[in-house]
Short mmCIF file of C-alpha atoms and ligand atoms in Angstrom, two decimals:
data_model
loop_
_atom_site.label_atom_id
_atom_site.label_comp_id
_atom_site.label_asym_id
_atom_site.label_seq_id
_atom_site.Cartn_x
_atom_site.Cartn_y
_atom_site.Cartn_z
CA UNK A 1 -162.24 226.39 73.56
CA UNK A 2 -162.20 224.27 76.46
CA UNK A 3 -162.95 224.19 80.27
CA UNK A 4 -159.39 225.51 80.98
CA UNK A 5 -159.12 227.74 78.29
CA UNK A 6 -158.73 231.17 80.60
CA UNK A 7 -156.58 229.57 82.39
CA UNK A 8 -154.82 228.95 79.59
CA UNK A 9 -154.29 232.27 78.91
CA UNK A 10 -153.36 233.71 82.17
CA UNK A 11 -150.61 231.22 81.63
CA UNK A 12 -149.42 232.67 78.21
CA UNK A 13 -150.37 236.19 79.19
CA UNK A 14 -147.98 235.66 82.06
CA UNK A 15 -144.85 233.96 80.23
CA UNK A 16 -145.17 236.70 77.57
CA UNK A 17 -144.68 239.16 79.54
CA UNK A 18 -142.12 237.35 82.19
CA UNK A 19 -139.87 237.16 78.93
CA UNK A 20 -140.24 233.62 78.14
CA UNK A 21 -141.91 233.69 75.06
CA UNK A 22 -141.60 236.12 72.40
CA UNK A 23 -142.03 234.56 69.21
CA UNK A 24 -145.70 235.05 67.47
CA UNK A 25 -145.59 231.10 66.28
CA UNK A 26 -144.76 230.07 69.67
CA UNK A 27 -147.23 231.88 71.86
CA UNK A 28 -150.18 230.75 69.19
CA UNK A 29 -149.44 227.27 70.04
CA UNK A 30 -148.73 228.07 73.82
CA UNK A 31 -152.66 229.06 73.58
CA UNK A 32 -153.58 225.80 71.46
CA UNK A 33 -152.03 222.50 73.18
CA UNK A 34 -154.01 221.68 75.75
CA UNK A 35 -151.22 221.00 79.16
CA UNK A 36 -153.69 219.55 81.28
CA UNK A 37 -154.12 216.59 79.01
CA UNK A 38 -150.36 215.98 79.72
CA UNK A 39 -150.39 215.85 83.17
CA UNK A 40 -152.37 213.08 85.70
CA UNK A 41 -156.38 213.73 86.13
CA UNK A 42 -156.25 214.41 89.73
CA UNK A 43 -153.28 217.41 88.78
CA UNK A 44 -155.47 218.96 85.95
CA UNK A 45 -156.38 221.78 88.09
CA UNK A 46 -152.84 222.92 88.78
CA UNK A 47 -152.17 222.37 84.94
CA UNK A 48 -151.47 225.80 84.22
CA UNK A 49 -149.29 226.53 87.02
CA UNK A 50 -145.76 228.14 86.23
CA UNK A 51 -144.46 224.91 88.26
CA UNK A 52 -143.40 221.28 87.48
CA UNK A 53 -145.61 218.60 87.90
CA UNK A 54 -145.27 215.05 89.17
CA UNK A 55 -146.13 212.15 86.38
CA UNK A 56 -145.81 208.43 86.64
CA UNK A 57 -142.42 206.84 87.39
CA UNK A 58 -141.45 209.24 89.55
CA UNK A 59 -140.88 211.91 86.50
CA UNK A 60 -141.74 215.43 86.54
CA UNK A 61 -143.44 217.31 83.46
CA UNK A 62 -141.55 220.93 83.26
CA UNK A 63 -142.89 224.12 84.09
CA UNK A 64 -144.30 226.13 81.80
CA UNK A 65 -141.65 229.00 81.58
CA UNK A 66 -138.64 226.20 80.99
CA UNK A 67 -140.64 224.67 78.30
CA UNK A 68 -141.04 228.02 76.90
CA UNK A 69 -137.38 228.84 77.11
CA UNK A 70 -136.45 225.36 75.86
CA UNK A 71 -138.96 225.59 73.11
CA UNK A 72 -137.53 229.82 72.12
CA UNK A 73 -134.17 228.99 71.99
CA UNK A 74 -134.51 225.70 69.73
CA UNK A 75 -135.71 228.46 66.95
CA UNK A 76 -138.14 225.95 65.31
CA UNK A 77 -138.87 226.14 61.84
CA UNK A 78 -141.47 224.15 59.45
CA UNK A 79 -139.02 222.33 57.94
CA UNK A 80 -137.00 220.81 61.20
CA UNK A 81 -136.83 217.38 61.86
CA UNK A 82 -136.33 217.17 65.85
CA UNK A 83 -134.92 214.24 68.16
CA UNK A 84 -136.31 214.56 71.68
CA UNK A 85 -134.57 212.99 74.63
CA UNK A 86 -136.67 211.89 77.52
CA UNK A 87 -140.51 211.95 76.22
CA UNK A 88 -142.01 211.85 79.61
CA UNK A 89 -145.49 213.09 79.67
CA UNK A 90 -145.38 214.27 76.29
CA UNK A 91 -145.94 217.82 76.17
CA UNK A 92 -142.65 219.50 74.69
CA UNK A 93 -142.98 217.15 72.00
CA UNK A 94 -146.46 218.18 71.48
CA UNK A 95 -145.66 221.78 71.86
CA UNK A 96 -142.82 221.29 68.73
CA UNK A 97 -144.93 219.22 66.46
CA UNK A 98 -147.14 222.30 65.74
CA UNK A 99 -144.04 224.14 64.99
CA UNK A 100 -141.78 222.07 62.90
CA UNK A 101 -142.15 218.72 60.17
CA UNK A 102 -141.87 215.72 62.74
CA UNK A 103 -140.48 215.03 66.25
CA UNK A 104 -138.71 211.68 67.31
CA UNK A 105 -139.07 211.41 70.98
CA UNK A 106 -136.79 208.66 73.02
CA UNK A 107 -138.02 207.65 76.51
CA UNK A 108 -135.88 204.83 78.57
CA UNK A 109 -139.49 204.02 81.08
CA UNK A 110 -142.05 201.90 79.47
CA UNK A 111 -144.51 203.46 81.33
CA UNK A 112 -143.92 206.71 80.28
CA UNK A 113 -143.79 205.53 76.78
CA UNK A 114 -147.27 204.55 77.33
CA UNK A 115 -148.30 207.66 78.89
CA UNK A 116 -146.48 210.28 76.22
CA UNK A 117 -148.52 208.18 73.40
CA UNK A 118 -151.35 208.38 75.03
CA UNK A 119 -151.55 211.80 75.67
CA UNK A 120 -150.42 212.85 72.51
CA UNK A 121 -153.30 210.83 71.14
CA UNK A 122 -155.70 212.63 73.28
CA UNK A 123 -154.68 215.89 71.69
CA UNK A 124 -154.82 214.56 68.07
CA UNK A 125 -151.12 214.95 67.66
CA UNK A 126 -150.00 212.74 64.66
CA UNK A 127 -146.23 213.87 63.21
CA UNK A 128 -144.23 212.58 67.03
CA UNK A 129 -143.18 209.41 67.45
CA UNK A 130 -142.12 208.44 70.73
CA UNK A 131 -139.60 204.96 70.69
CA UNK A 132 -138.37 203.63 73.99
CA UNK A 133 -134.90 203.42 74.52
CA UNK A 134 -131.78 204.97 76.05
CA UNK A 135 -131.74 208.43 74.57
CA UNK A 136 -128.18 208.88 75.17
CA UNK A 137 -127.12 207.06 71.94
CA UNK A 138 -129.13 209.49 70.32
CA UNK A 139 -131.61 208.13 67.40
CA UNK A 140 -129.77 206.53 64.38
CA UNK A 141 -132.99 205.36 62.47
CA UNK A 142 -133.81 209.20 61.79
CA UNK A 143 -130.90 210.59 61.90
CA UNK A 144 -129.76 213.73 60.75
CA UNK A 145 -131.86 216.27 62.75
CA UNK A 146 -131.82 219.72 62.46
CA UNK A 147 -132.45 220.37 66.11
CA UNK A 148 -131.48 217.56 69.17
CA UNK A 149 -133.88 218.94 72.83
CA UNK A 150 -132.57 217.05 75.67
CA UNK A 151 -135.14 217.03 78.66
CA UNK A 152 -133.25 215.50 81.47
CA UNK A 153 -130.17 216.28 83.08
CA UNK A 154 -127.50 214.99 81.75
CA UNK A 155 -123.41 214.93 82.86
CA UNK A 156 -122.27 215.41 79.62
CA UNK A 157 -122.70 216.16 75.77
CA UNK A 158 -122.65 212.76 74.45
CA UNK A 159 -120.80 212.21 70.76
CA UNK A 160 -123.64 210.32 69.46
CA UNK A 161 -125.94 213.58 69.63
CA UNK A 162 -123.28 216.08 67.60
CA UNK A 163 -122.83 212.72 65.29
CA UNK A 164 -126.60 212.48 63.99
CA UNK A 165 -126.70 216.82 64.14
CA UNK A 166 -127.20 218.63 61.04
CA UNK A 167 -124.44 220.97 60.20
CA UNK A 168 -126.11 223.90 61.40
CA UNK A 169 -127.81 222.55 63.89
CA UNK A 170 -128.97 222.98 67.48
CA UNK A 171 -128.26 221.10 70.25
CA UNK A 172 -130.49 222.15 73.69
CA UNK A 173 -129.34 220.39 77.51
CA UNK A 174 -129.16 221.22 80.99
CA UNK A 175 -125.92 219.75 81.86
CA UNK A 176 -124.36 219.09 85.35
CA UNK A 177 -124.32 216.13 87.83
CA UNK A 178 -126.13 217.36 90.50
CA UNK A 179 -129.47 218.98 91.60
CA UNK A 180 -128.96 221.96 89.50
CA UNK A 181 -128.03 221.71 85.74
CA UNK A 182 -126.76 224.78 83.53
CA UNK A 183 -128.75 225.01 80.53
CA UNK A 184 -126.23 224.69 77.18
CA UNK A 185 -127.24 225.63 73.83
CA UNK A 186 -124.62 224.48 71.24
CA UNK A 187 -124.65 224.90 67.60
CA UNK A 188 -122.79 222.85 65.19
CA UNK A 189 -120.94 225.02 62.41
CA UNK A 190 -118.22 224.05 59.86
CA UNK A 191 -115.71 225.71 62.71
CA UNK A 192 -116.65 223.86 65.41
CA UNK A 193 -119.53 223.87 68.22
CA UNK A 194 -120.37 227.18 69.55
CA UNK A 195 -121.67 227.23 73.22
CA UNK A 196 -123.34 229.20 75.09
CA UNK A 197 -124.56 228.67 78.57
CA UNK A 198 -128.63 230.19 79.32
CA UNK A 199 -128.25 229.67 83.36
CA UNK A 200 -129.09 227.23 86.07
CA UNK A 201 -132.03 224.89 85.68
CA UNK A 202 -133.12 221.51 87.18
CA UNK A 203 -134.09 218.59 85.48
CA UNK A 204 -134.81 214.90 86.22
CA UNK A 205 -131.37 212.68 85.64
CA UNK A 206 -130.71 210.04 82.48
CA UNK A 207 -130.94 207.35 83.59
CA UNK A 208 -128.89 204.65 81.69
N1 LIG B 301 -140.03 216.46 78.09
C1 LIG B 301 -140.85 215.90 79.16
C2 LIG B 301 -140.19 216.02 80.52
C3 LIG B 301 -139.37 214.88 80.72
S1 LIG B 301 -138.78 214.51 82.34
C4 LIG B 301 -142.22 216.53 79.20
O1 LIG B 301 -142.50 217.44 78.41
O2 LIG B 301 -143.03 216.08 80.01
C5 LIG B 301 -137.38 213.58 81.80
C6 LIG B 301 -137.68 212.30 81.10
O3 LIG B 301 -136.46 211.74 80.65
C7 LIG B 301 -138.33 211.23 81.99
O4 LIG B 301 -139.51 210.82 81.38
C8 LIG B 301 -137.30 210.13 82.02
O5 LIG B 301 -137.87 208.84 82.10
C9 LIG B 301 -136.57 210.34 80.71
N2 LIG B 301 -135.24 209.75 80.63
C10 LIG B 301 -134.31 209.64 81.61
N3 LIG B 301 -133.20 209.04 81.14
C11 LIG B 301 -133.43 208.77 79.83
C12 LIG B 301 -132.67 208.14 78.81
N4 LIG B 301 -131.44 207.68 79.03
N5 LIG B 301 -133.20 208.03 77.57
C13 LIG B 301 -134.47 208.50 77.33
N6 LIG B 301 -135.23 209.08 78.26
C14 LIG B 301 -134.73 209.22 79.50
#
């Protein structure tokens, strides 16, 4: 229990029944990571607002109901190993290491870096490891992963991300150019990548 923890569940309460989550696992830990330790002190109050936030750099941390989506449709399990593109203030990551073995989250700012470790520390998360760098070579060091979340918009499907996939795997990205992204789930089977396209979103751009 905390200060915000009604708010909390207004929040859940409201994304449960919006359709956004579903899953038992995923709305328990909906109700136990703290968001407003992932956004900027003076925001905490609008922490559990179904809107995006501002966070250093000029970054945004998601709303609620995308994470929730995003989070859904990567079908977590225990076992997963996950590669996160674009750490920013932390909170997906922290939302998927309750749910699967370990996260590896990529951020290109170095303030951000700072800010997605620090958070996470704040909420005594120990299995994600956030390493700067340009998330659109993927991760090598860790590679395979059972599921790859990309958290920015990016133009395309890079190679390097269906290279260090699990067979099996999922891949999660809004992808587009421009203001609006289409959100793409692929998954990687022995025939090929199947696709399937979740709607219009709007993400932050990678940067290179
Ligand atoms: N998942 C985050 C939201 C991230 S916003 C959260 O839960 O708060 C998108 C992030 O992607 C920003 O932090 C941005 O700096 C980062 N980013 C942009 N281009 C990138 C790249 N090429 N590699 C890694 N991270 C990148």
């Amino acid at each position: 229990m905390d200060e915000f923890s009604g708010q909390r569940e207004g929040m859940v309460i409201k994304l449960v029944k919006d359709g956004y989550l579903g899953s038992k696992r995923v709305i328990k830990v909906f109700m136990d990571i703290p968001r407003h330790l992932f956004v900027r002190e003076e925001d905490e109050k609008f922490a559990y607002a179904d809107y995006p936030l501002p966070i250093p750099a000029g970054q945004t941390i998601s709303a609620p109901h995308m994470v929730a989506m995003m989070t859904e449709l990567l079908e977590p399990k225990a076992k997963d190993k996950v590669l996160e593109i674009g750490a920013g203030s932390g909170y997906q990551a922290a939302i998927l290491s309750k749910l699967v073995k370990k996260v590896y989250s990529i951020e290109v700012d170095p303030e951000l870096v700072s800010f997605a470790k620090q958070n996470l520390k704040r909420a005594g998360i120990k299995n994600v490891e956030v390493v700067r760098g340009d998330g659109s070579r993927g991760y090598e060091k860790a590679k395979p992963y059972d599921k790859i979340i990309v958290t920015c918009a990016t133009p395309e499907i890079f190679g390097s991300w269906i290279k260090q996939l699990k067979m099996n795997g999922i891949l999660l990205a809004p992808v587009g150019g421009g203001f609006y992204q289409e959100l793409i789930r692929i998954r990687k089977t022995k025939k090929g990548l199947e696709r399937k396209n979740y709607g219009g979103c709007a993400f932050v751009p990678l940067r290179c």
